Coordinates of N, CA and C in Angstrom, one line a residue:
Chain A
E17 N 18.6 -4.9 -9.1 CA 17.2 -5.2 -8.7 C 16.7 -4.2 -7.7
V18 N 15.5 -3.5 -7.9 CA 15.0 -2.9 -6.8 C 14.6 -3.6 -5.6
Q19 N 14.9 -3.3 -4.4 CA 14.6 -4.0 -3.3 C 14.6 -3.2 -2.0
V20 N 13.5 -3.4 -1.2 CA 13.5 -2.7 0.3 C 13.2 -3.8 1.4
V21 N 14.0 -3.5 2.5 CA 14.1 -4.6 3.6 C 13.6 -3.9 4.7
D22 N 12.5 -4.3 5.4 CA 12.2 -3.6 6.7 C 12.7 -4.3 7.8
S23 N 12.9 -3.6 8.9 CA 13.3 -4.3 10.2 C 13.0 -3.3 11.2
G24 N 13.0 -4.0 12.5 CA 12.7 -3.2 13.8 C 11.5 -3.4 14.5
G25 N 10.7 -4.3 14.0 CA 9.4 -4.4 14.6 C 9.7 -5.1 16.1
G26 N 8.4 -5.1 16.7 CA 8.6 -5.9 18.0 C 7.3 -5.8 18.9
L27 N 7.5 -6.1 20.2 CA 6.4 -5.9 21.2 C 6.8 -4.7 22.0
V28 N 5.8 -3.8 22.4 CA 6.1 -2.7 23.1 C 5.0 -2.4 23.9
Q29 N 5.0 -1.9 25.1 CA 4.0 -1.4 25.9 C 3.4 -0.1 25.4
P30 N 2.0 0.1 25.7 CA 1.5 1.3 25.5 C 2.2 2.5 25.9
G31 N 2.4 3.6 25.3 CA 3.2 4.7 25.6 C 4.7 4.6 25.2
G32 N 5.1 3.5 24.8 CA 6.4 3.2 24.4 C 6.9 3.6 23.0
S33 N 8.2 3.4 22.7 CA 8.7 3.8 21.5 C 9.4 2.7 20.7
L34 N 9.4 2.8 19.3 CA 10.0 1.8 18.6 C 10.5 2.4 17.3
R35 N 11.6 2.1 16.7 CA 12.0 2.6 15.4 C 12.2 1.5 14.3
L36 N 11.6 1.9 13.2 CA 11.7 0.9 12.1 C 12.8 1.4 11.1
S37 N 13.4 0.4 10.4 CA 14.3 0.8 9.5 C 13.9 0.2 8.0
C38 N 14.4 1.0 7.1 CA 13.9 0.5 5.7 C 15.3 0.7 4.7
A39 N 16.0 -0.4 4.6 CA 17.1 -0.5 3.8 C 16.7 -0.7 2.2
A40 N 17.2 0.2 1.4 CA 16.9 0.0 -0.1 C 18.1 -0.3 -0.9
S41 N 17.9 -1.0 -1.8 CA 19.0 -1.2 -2.9 C 18.5 -1.3 -4.2
G42 N 19.3 -0.9 -5.2 CA 18.9 -0.8 -6.5 C 18.3 0.4 -7.0
F43 N 18.2 1.4 -6.1 CA 17.7 2.8 -6.2 C 18.1 3.7 -5.1
T44 N 18.0 4.9 -5.2 CA 18.4 5.9 -4.2 C 17.2 6.4 -3.5
V45 N 17.1 6.2 -2.1 CA 16.0 6.7 -1.4 C 15.9 8.1 -1.5
S46 N 16.8 8.9 -1.6 CA 16.9 10.4 -1.5 C 16.1 11.0 -2.9
S47 N 16.2 10.3 -3.8 CA 15.6 10.5 -5.1 C 14.2 10.2 -5.3
N48 N 13.5 9.5 -4.3 CA 12.3 8.9 -4.4 C 11.3 9.4 -3.3
Y49 N 10.0 9.1 -3.4 CA 9.1 9.3 -2.4 C 9.0 7.9 -1.6
M50 N 9.5 7.9 -0.3 CA 9.3 6.6 0.6 C 8.4 6.8 1.6
S51 N 7.6 5.6 1.8 CA 6.4 5.7 2.4 C 6.5 4.6 3.5
W52 N 5.8 4.7 4.6 CA 5.3 3.6 5.4 C 3.8 3.4 5.4
V53 N 3.4 2.1 5.1 CA 2.0 1.6 5.1 C 1.8 0.7 6.0
R54 N 0.8 0.7 6.6 CA 0.5 -0.2 7.6 C -0.9 -1.2 7.5
L55 N -0.8 -2.4 8.0 CA -2.1 -3.3 7.9 C -2.3 -3.7 9.1
G56 N -3.3 -3.1 9.8 CA -3.8 -3.4 11.2 C -4.6 -4.8 11.1
P57 N -4.7 -5.5 12.2 CA -5.7 -6.6 12.3 C -7.2 -6.3 12.0
G58 N -7.7 -6.9 11.1 CA -9.1 -6.7 10.7 C -9.4 -5.4 9.9
K59 N -8.2 -4.7 9.7 CA -8.3 -3.5 9.0 C -7.6 -3.5 7.6
G60 N -7.9 -2.4 6.8 CA -7.2 -2.4 5.3 C -5.9 -1.6 5.5
L61 N -5.4 -1.4 4.4 CA -4.0 -0.7 4.4 C -4.1 0.7 4.5
E62 N -3.3 1.4 5.3 CA -3.2 2.8 5.5 C -1.8 3.5 5.4
C63 N -1.6 4.5 4.7 CA -0.4 5.2 4.4 C -0.1 6.1 5.5
V64 N 0.7 5.7 6.4 CA 1.0 6.7 7.7 C 1.9 7.7 7.4
S65 N 2.9 7.5 6.5 CA 4.0 8.6 6.4 C 4.6 8.5 5.1
V66 N 5.2 9.7 4.7 CA 5.9 9.7 3.4 C 7.0 10.7 3.5
I67 N 8.1 10.5 3.0 CA 9.1 11.5 3.1 C 9.6 11.8 1.5
Y68 N 9.5 13.0 1.0 CA 9.6 13.5 -0.3 C 11.0 13.6 -0.6
P69 N 11.4 13.6 -1.9 CA 12.8 13.9 -2.4 C 13.4 15.2 -1.8
I70 N 12.5 16.2 -1.6 CA 12.9 17.4 -1.3 C 13.1 17.4 0.3
G71 N 12.6 16.5 1.1 CA 12.8 16.4 2.5 C 11.4 16.6 3.2
A72 N 10.4 17.0 2.4 CA 9.2 17.3 3.0 C 8.6 16.1 3.5
T73 N 7.8 16.2 4.5 CA 7.1 14.8 4.9 C 5.6 15.0 5.0
Y74 N 4.8 13.9 5.2 CA 3.6 13.8 5.3 C 3.2 12.7 6.3
Y75 N 2.2 13.2 7.1 CA 1.8 12.0 8.1 C 0.2 12.0 8.2
A76 N -0.3 10.7 8.3 CA -1.7 10.7 8.5 C -2.0 11.1 9.8
D77 N -3.4 11.7 9.9 CA -3.8 12.4 11.1 C -3.7 11.2 12.4
S78 N -3.9 10.0 12.0 CA -3.8 9.0 13.2 C -2.5 9.0 13.8
V79 N -1.4 9.5 13.2 CA -0.1 9.4 13.7 C 0.6 10.7 14.0
K80 N 0.1 11.7 13.5 CA 0.7 13.0 13.6 C 1.0 13.4 14.9
G81 N 2.2 13.9 15.0 CA 2.8 14.3 16.4 C 3.3 13.3 17.2
R82 N 3.2 11.9 16.8 CA 3.8 10.9 17.5 C 4.9 10.1 16.7
F83 N 4.6 10.0 15.3 CA 5.6 9.5 14.3 C 6.5 10.4 13.7
T84 N 7.8 10.0 13.4 CA 8.5 10.9 12.6 C 9.4 10.0 11.5
I85 N 9.2 10.5 10.4 CA 10.0 9.9 9.2 C 11.2 10.5 8.9
S86 N 12.3 9.8 8.6 CA 13.6 10.3 8.2 C 14.4 9.5 7.4
R87 N 15.4 9.9 6.9 CA 16.4 9.1 6.0 C 17.8 9.5 6.4
D88 N 18.5 8.3 6.0 CA 20.1 8.5 6.1 C 20.7 8.4 4.6
N89 N 21.0 9.4 4.0 CA 21.3 9.2 2.5 C 22.4 8.5 2.4
S90 N 23.4 8.4 3.3 CA 24.8 7.7 3.3 C 24.4 6.3 3.5
K91 N 23.4 5.7 4.0 CA 23.1 4.3 4.3 C 21.9 4.0 3.3
N92 N 21.4 4.9 2.5 CA 20.5 4.5 1.6 C 19.2 3.9 2.5
T93 N 18.9 4.5 3.5 CA 18.0 3.8 4.5 C 16.8 4.8 5.0
V94 N 15.6 4.4 5.2 CA 14.5 5.4 5.7 C 14.4 4.8 7.0
F95 N 13.8 5.7 7.9 CA 13.4 5.2 9.3 C 11.9 5.7 9.6
L96 N 11.3 5.2 10.6 CA 10.1 5.6 11.2 C 10.3 5.5 12.7
Q97 N 10.3 6.5 13.3 CA 10.4 6.6 14.8 C 9.0 6.6 15.3
M98 N 8.6 5.9 16.1 CA 7.3 5.9 16.6 C 7.1 6.0 18.3
N99 N 6.7 7.1 18.6 CA 6.6 7.4 20.1 C 5.1 7.3 20.4
N100 N 5.1 7.2 22.0 CA 3.8 7.3 22.4 C 2.8 6.2 21.7
L101 N 3.3 5.0 21.6 CA 2.5 4.1 20.8 C 1.2 3.6 21.6
R102 N 0.2 3.4 20.7 CA -1.1 3.1 21.3 C -1.6 1.7 20.7
T103 N -2.4 1.1 21.5 CA -2.8 -0.3 21.0 C -3.3 -0.2 19.7
E104 N -3.9 0.7 19.1 CA -4.4 0.8 17.8 C -3.3 1.0 16.8
D105 N -2.1 1.1 17.2 CA -0.9 1.1 16.2 C -0.5 -0.3 16.0
T106 N -1.0 -1.2 16.5 CA -0.7 -2.6 16.4 C -1.0 -2.9 14.8
A107 N 0.1 -3.3 14.1 CA 0.0 -3.6 12.6 C 1.2 -4.2 12.0
V108 N 1.3 -4.6 10.9 CA 2.5 -4.9 10.1 C 2.9 -3.6 9.3
Y109 N 4.0 -3.1 9.4 CA 4.5 -1.9 8.8 C 5.2 -2.2 7.7
Y110 N 4.8 -1.7 6.4 CA 5.6 -1.8 5.4 C 6.4 -0.6 4.7
C111 N 7.5 -0.6 4.4 CA 8.3 0.2 3.6 C 7.7 0.1 2.2
A112 N 7.6 1.3 1.5 CA 7.3 1.1 0.2 C 7.6 2.4 -0.5
R113 N 8.1 2.2 -1.9 CA 8.5 3.1 -2.7 C 7.3 3.7 -3.4
A114 N 7.0 4.9 -3.5 CA 5.9 5.5 -4.2 C 6.4 5.9 -5.6
N115 N 5.6 5.7 -6.6 CA 5.9 6.2 -7.9 C 4.7 6.9 -8.4
F116 N 4.8 7.5 -9.6 CA 3.7 8.4 -9.9 C 3.3 8.1 -11.5
Y117 N 2.0 8.2 -11.8 CA 1.6 8.0 -13.2 C 0.6 9.2 -13.4
A118 N 1.0 9.9 -14.3 CA 0.2 11.1 -14.6 C -0.2 12.0 -13.3
G119 N 0.8 12.0 -12.4 CA 0.6 12.8 -11.3 C -0.1 12.0 -10.0
F120 N -0.3 10.8 -10.2 CA -1.2 10.0 -9.3 C -0.1 9.1 -8.6
P121 N -0.2 8.9 -7.2 CA 0.9 8.1 -6.6 C 0.4 6.5 -6.5
F122 N 1.3 5.7 -6.6 CA 1.0 4.4 -6.4 C 2.4 3.8 -5.7
F123 N 2.3 2.5 -5.4 CA 3.5 2.0 -4.7 C 4.1 0.7 -5.5
D124 N 5.2 0.9 -6.1 CA 5.7 -0.3 -6.8 C 6.6 -1.2 -6.3
S125 N 7.2 -0.9 -5.1 CA 8.1 -1.8 -4.3 C 7.8 -1.8 -2.9
W126 N 7.7 -3.0 -2.4 CA 7.2 -3.2 -0.9 C 8.3 -3.9 -0.1
G127 N 8.5 -3.6 1.0 CA 9.4 -4.5 1.8 C 8.4 -5.6 2.5
Q128 N 9.2 -6.5 3.1 CA 8.3 -7.8 3.5 C 7.6 -7.5 4.8
G129 N 7.7 -6.4 5.4 CA 6.9 -6.0 6.6 C 7.5 -6.2 7.9
A130 N 7.2 -5.3 8.9 CA 7.7 -5.5 10.3 C 6.6 -5.4 11.1
L131 N 6.4 -6.4 12.0 CA 5.3 -6.5 13.0 C 5.3 -5.8 14.1
V132 N 4.6 -4.7 14.4 CA 4.7 -4.0 15.6 C 3.4 -4.3 16.5
T133 N 3.6 -4.7 17.7 CA 2.6 -5.1 18.7 C 2.5 -4.3 19.7
V134 N 1.6 -3.6 19.9 CA 1.5 -2.6 21.2 C 0.6 -3.3 22.2
S135 N 1.0 -3.7 23.3 CA 0.2 -4.3 24.5 C 0.9 -4.4 25.7
S136 N 0.0 -4.3 26.7 CA 0.6 -4.4 28.0 C 0.6 -5.9 28.5
Chain B
S23 N -14.9 5.9 7.6 CA -15.1 4.9 6.4 C -14.1 5.4 5.2
S24 N -13.8 4.6 4.5 CA -12.8 4.9 3.4 C -13.4 5.7 2.4
E25 N -12.6 6.6 1.8 CA -13.0 7.3 0.6 C -13.3 6.4 -0.8
L26 N -12.6 5.2 -0.9 CA -12.8 4.2 -1.9 C -13.4 3.1 -1.2
T27 N -14.5 2.7 -1.8 CA -15.4 1.5 -1.3 C -15.2 0.2 -2.2
Q28 N -14.9 -0.8 -1.5 CA -14.8 -2.2 -2.1 C -15.8 -3.1 -1.5
D29 N -16.1 -4.1 -2.3 CA -16.9 -5.2 -1.7 C -16.1 -6.0 -0.9
P30 N -16.4 -6.4 0.4 CA -15.6 -7.2 1.2 C -15.2 -8.5 0.7
A31 N -16.1 -9.2 0.1 CA -15.7 -10.5 -0.4 C -16.3 -10.7 -1.8
V32 N -15.6 -11.6 -2.6 CA -15.9 -12.0 -3.9 C -15.6 -13.5 -4.1
S33 N -16.5 -14.2 -4.7 CA -15.9 -15.6 -5.1 C -16.2 -15.8 -6.6
V34 N -15.2 -16.8 -7.2 CA -15.2 -17.0 -8.5 C -15.0 -18.5 -8.7
A35 N -15.4 -19.1 -9.7 CA -15.1 -20.4 -9.8 C -13.9 -20.5 -10.6
L36 N -13.1 -21.4 -10.5 CA -11.9 -21.7 -11.3 C -12.0 -21.6 -12.6
G37 N -11.1 -20.8 -13.3 CA -11.3 -20.7 -14.7 C -12.2 -19.7 -15.3
Q38 N -13.1 -19.1 -14.4 CA -14.1 -18.2 -14.8 C -13.4 -16.8 -14.6
T39 N -14.3 -15.9 -15.1 CA -14.0 -14.4 -15.1 C -14.6 -13.7 -13.9
V40 N -13.9 -12.9 -13.1 CA -14.3 -12.0 -11.9 C -13.9 -10.7 -12.1
R41 N -14.8 -9.8 -11.7 CA -14.5 -8.3 -11.7 C -14.5 -7.8 -10.3
I42 N -13.5 -7.2 -9.8 CA -13.6 -6.5 -8.5 C -13.6 -5.1 -8.8
T43 N -14.6 -4.5 -7.9 CA -14.7 -3.1 -8.0 C -14.2 -2.2 -6.9
C44 N -14.0 -0.9 -7.2 CA -13.5 0.1 -6.4 C -14.5 1.4 -6.8
Q45 N -15.1 1.8 -5.7 CA -15.9 3.0 -6.1 C -15.4 4.2 -5.3
G46 N -15.4 5.3 -6.0 CA -14.9 6.5 -5.3 C -15.2 7.8 -6.0
D47 N -14.4 8.8 -5.7 CA -14.8 10.2 -6.2 C -14.6 10.2 -7.6
S48 N -15.6 10.8 -8.5 CA -15.3 10.8 -9.9 C -14.3 11.6 -10.3
L49 N -13.5 12.6 -9.5 CA -12.6 13.3 -9.8 C -11.3 12.6 -9.9
R50 N -11.4 11.5 -9.4 CA -10.1 10.5 -9.2 C -10.3 9.5 -10.5
N51 N -9.4 9.8 -11.6 CA -9.5 9.1 -12.7 C -8.2 8.2 -12.7
F52 N -7.7 8.0 -11.5 CA -6.5 6.9 -11.6 C -6.7 6.0 -10.4
Y53 N -6.4 4.8 -10.7 CA -6.4 3.8 -9.5 C -5.3 2.8 -9.8
A54 N -4.9 2.2 -8.7 CA -3.8 1.1 -8.8 C -4.4 0.0 -8.1
W55 N -4.0 -1.2 -8.4 CA -4.6 -2.4 -7.7 C -3.3 -3.2 -7.1
Y56 N -3.6 -3.8 -6.0 CA -2.6 -4.6 -5.3 C -3.2 -5.9 -4.9
Q57 N -2.4 -6.9 -4.9 CA -2.7 -8.3 -4.5 C -1.9 -8.5 -3.1
Q58 N -2.6 -9.2 -2.1 CA -2.0 -9.4 -0.9 C -2.4 -10.7 -0.5
K59 N -1.3 -11.7 -0.4 CA -1.7 -13.0 0.1 C -1.2 -13.1 1.5
P60 N -1.8 -14.0 2.4 CA -1.6 -14.1 4.0 C -0.2 -14.1 4.3
G61 N 0.3 -13.2 5.0 CA 1.7 -13.2 5.6 C 2.8 -12.7 4.5
Q62 N 2.2 -12.1 3.5 CA 3.1 -11.6 2.4 C 2.8 -10.0 2.2
A63 N 3.8 -9.4 1.5 CA 3.7 -8.0 1.4 C 2.6 -7.7 0.1
P64 N 2.0 -6.5 0.1 CA 1.3 -6.3 -1.0 C 2.1 -6.4 -2.3
V65 N 1.5 -6.7 -3.6 CA 2.3 -6.7 -4.8 C 1.4 -5.7 -5.7
L66 N 2.1 -4.8 -6.4 CA 1.4 -4.0 -7.4 C 0.9 -4.9 -8.5
V67 N -0.3 -4.8 -9.0 CA -0.8 -5.6 -10.1 C -1.0 -4.8 -11.3
T68 N -1.8 -3.8 -11.1 CA -2.0 -2.8 -12.4 C -2.1 -1.4 -11.8
Y69 N -1.8 -0.4 -12.8 CA -2.0 0.8 -12.3 C -2.2 1.7 -13.5
G70 N -2.8 2.8 -13.3 CA -3.3 3.8 -14.4 C -4.2 3.0 -15.4
K71 N -4.2 3.3 -16.7 CA -4.9 2.7 -17.7 C -4.4 1.3 -18.1
N72 N -4.7 0.4 -17.4 CA -4.4 -1.0 -17.5 C -2.7 -1.2 -17.7
N73 N -2.0 -0.4 -17.0 CA -0.6 -0.7 -17.2 C -0.2 -1.9 -16.0
R74 N 0.7 -2.7 -16.6 CA 0.9 -3.9 -15.6 C 2.5 -4.0 -15.5
P75 N 2.9 -4.3 -14.2 CA 4.4 -4.6 -14.0 C 4.6 -5.9 -14.9
S76 N 5.9 -6.1 -15.2 CA 6.3 -7.2 -16.1 C 5.9 -8.6 -15.4
R77 N 5.9 -8.6 -14.2 CA 5.6 -9.8 -13.5 C 4.2 -10.2 -13.5
T78 N 3.3 -9.1 -13.6 CA 1.7 -9.5 -13.7 C 1.3 -10.2 -14.7
P79 N 0.6 -11.4 -14.5 CA 0.1 -12.2 -15.6 C -1.0 -11.4 -16.5
D80 N -1.0 -11.6 -17.8 CA -1.9 -10.9 -18.6 C -3.4 -11.2 -18.3
R81 N -3.7 -12.2 -17.4 CA -5.1 -12.4 -17.2 C -5.6 -11.3 -16.3
F82 N -4.8 -10.5 -15.7 CA -5.2 -9.3 -14.9 C -5.3 -8.2 -15.7
S83 N -6.3 -7.2 -15.6 CA -6.7 -5.9 -16.3 C -7.3 -5.2 -15.5
G84 N -7.0 -3.7 -15.5 CA -7.5 -2.8 -14.8 C -8.3 -1.8 -15.8
S85 N -9.3 -1.3 -15.3 CA -10.1 -0.5 -16.2 C -11.0 0.6 -15.1
S86 N -11.6 1.6 -15.9 CA -12.5 2.3 -15.0 C -13.6 3.0 -15.8
S87 N -14.6 3.4 -15.2 CA -15.8 4.1 -15.8 C -16.4 5.0 -14.8
G88 N -16.5 6.4 -15.0 CA -17.0 7.2 -14.1 C -16.3 7.1 -12.8
N89 N -16.9 6.9 -11.7 CA -16.2 7.0 -10.4 C -16.1 5.5 -9.9
T90 N -15.9 4.5 -10.7 CA -15.7 3.3 -10.5 C -14.6 2.6 -11.2
A91 N -13.6 1.9 -10.5 CA -12.5 1.2 -11.1 C -12.9 -0.2 -11.0
Y92 N -12.1 -1.0 -12.0 CA -12.4 -2.4 -11.9 C -11.1 -3.2 -12.1
L93 N -11.0 -4.3 -11.4 CA -9.8 -5.3 -11.7 C -10.6 -6.4 -12.3
T94 N -10.2 -7.0 -13.5 CA -10.8 -8.0 -14.0 C -9.8 -9.0 -14.1
I95 N -10.2 -10.3 -13.7 CA -9.2 -11.5 -13.8 C -9.9 -12.4 -14.7
T96 N -9.4 -12.8 -16.0 CA -9.9 -13.4 -16.9 C -9.3 -14.8 -16.8
G97 N -10.2 -15.9 -16.4 CA -9.6 -17.3 -16.1 C -8.9 -17.3 -14.9
A98 N -9.7 -17.2 -13.8 CA -9.0 -17.0 -12.4 C -8.3 -18.4 -12.1
Q99 N -7.2 -18.2 -11.5 CA -6.4 -19.5 -11.1 C -6.3 -19.6 -9.7
A100 N -6.2 -20.7 -9.1 CA -6.3 -20.8 -7.7 C -5.2 -20.1 -6.9
E101 N -4.1 -19.7 -7.5 CA -3.1 -18.8 -7.0 C -3.6 -17.4 -6.9
D102 N -4.6 -17.0 -7.6 CA -5.1 -15.7 -7.4 C -6.0 -15.3 -6.2
E103 N -6.3 -16.3 -5.3 CA -6.9 -16.3 -4.2 C -6.1 -15.4 -3.3
A104 N -6.7 -14.3 -2.8 CA -6.0 -13.2 -2.1 C -6.8 -12.0 -1.8
D105 N -6.4 -11.2 -1.1 CA -7.0 -9.8 -0.9 C -6.5 -8.9 -1.9
Y106 N -7.4 -8.1 -2.3 CA -7.1 -7.0 -3.4 C -7.5 -5.8 -3.0
Y107 N -6.5 -4.8 -3.1 CA -6.7 -3.5 -2.6 C -6.5 -2.5 -3.7
C108 N -7.5 -1.3 -3.8 CA -7.4 -0.3 -4.9 C -6.8 0.8 -4.1
N109 N -6.2 1.7 -4.8 CA -5.6 3.2 -4.2 C -5.9 4.0 -5.2
S110 N -5.9 5.4 -4.7 CA -5.9 6.5 -5.6 C -5.2 7.7 -4.6
R111 N -5.4 8.8 -5.2 CA -4.9 10.0 -4.5 C -5.9 10.4 -3.5
G112 N -5.5 10.6 -2.2 CA -6.3 10.9 -1.2 C -7.0 12.5 -1.3
R113 N -8.2 12.6 -0.7 CA -8.7 14.0 -1.0 C -7.9 15.0 0.0
S114 N -7.4 14.6 1.2 CA -6.6 15.5 2.0 C -5.2 14.7 2.2
G115 N -5.1 13.5 2.0 CA -3.8 12.9 2.3 C -3.0 12.4 1.0
F116 N -1.8 11.8 1.3 CA -1.1 11.5 0.1 C -1.9 10.4 -0.9
V117 N -2.3 9.3 -0.2 CA -3.0 8.2 -1.0 C -4.2 7.8 0.0
V118 N -5.1 7.2 -0.7 CA -6.3 6.4 0.0 C -6.4 5.0 -0.5
F119 N -6.5 4.1 0.3 CA -6.8 2.9 -0.1 C -8.2 2.4 0.1
G120 N -8.8 1.6 -0.6 CA -10.0 0.9 -0.4 C -9.9 -0.1 0.9
G121 N -11.1 -0.6 1.4 CA -11.1 -1.4 2.4 C -10.6 -2.7 2.1
G122 N -10.4 -3.2 0.9 CA -9.9 -4.5 0.5 C -11.1 -5.5 0.2
T123 N -10.8 -6.3 -0.8 CA -11.8 -7.4 -1.2 C -11.2 -8.7 -1.2
K124 N -11.7 -9.7 -0.4 CA -11.2 -10.9 -0.4 C -11.6 -11.9 -1.4
L125 N -10.9 -12.4 -2.3 CA -11.3 -13.2 -3.4 C -11.0 -14.5 -3.1
T126 N -12.1 -15.4 -3.1 CA -12.1 -16.8 -3.1 C -12.2 -17.6 -4.5
V127 N -11.2 -18.5 -4.8 CA -11.3 -19.1 -5.9 C -11.9 -20.6 -5.6
L128 N -13.2 -20.8 -6.1 CA -13.8 -22.0 -5.8 C -13.4 -23.2 -6.5

């Protein structure tokens, strides 16, 4: 069964750091496009980062230069290192596997979410 | 503002049919739809030309015309009350999501 499990959320002060983890089972993260999608309070879904099978990465403008996505193939786990956090980064962060249909991306498996609260 | 536009809220009477819309660039001829209930992760409902994961009830169907995508629920049930999001490929990003539609089943 395909499954992803998020962890690592918490309360952090502005300017602080946090690392999220996403443990996958039933498939290999290194062969898939793995993403972090967040849902902020009163906001819609936003894809903030993706790591491609070849190791290339994508970041939304809102997090570029502050967030880093990576993976540990031996642990079949994806990470999101979040530095210099801002109050507007407060959200539930979901790890999601991206799939493609006719070249268009969509997300077919989601973790349960990790709550990140940035507040003083 | 989002590249994909959704009505913020829609309501439907129990057992009736409702269509949720997602308007975007006419060059995007692919949309996926997700259902999200409070406190839960989003769940893929349909993708592409009315493809459904095996767990999606067949009362859900996806379609599109021009620059608008539709998620139709034929015979809405109480458990269908949720937020619904569409997504497509972003103009400059990996993907883009619509702002979401809150569906109320009366």
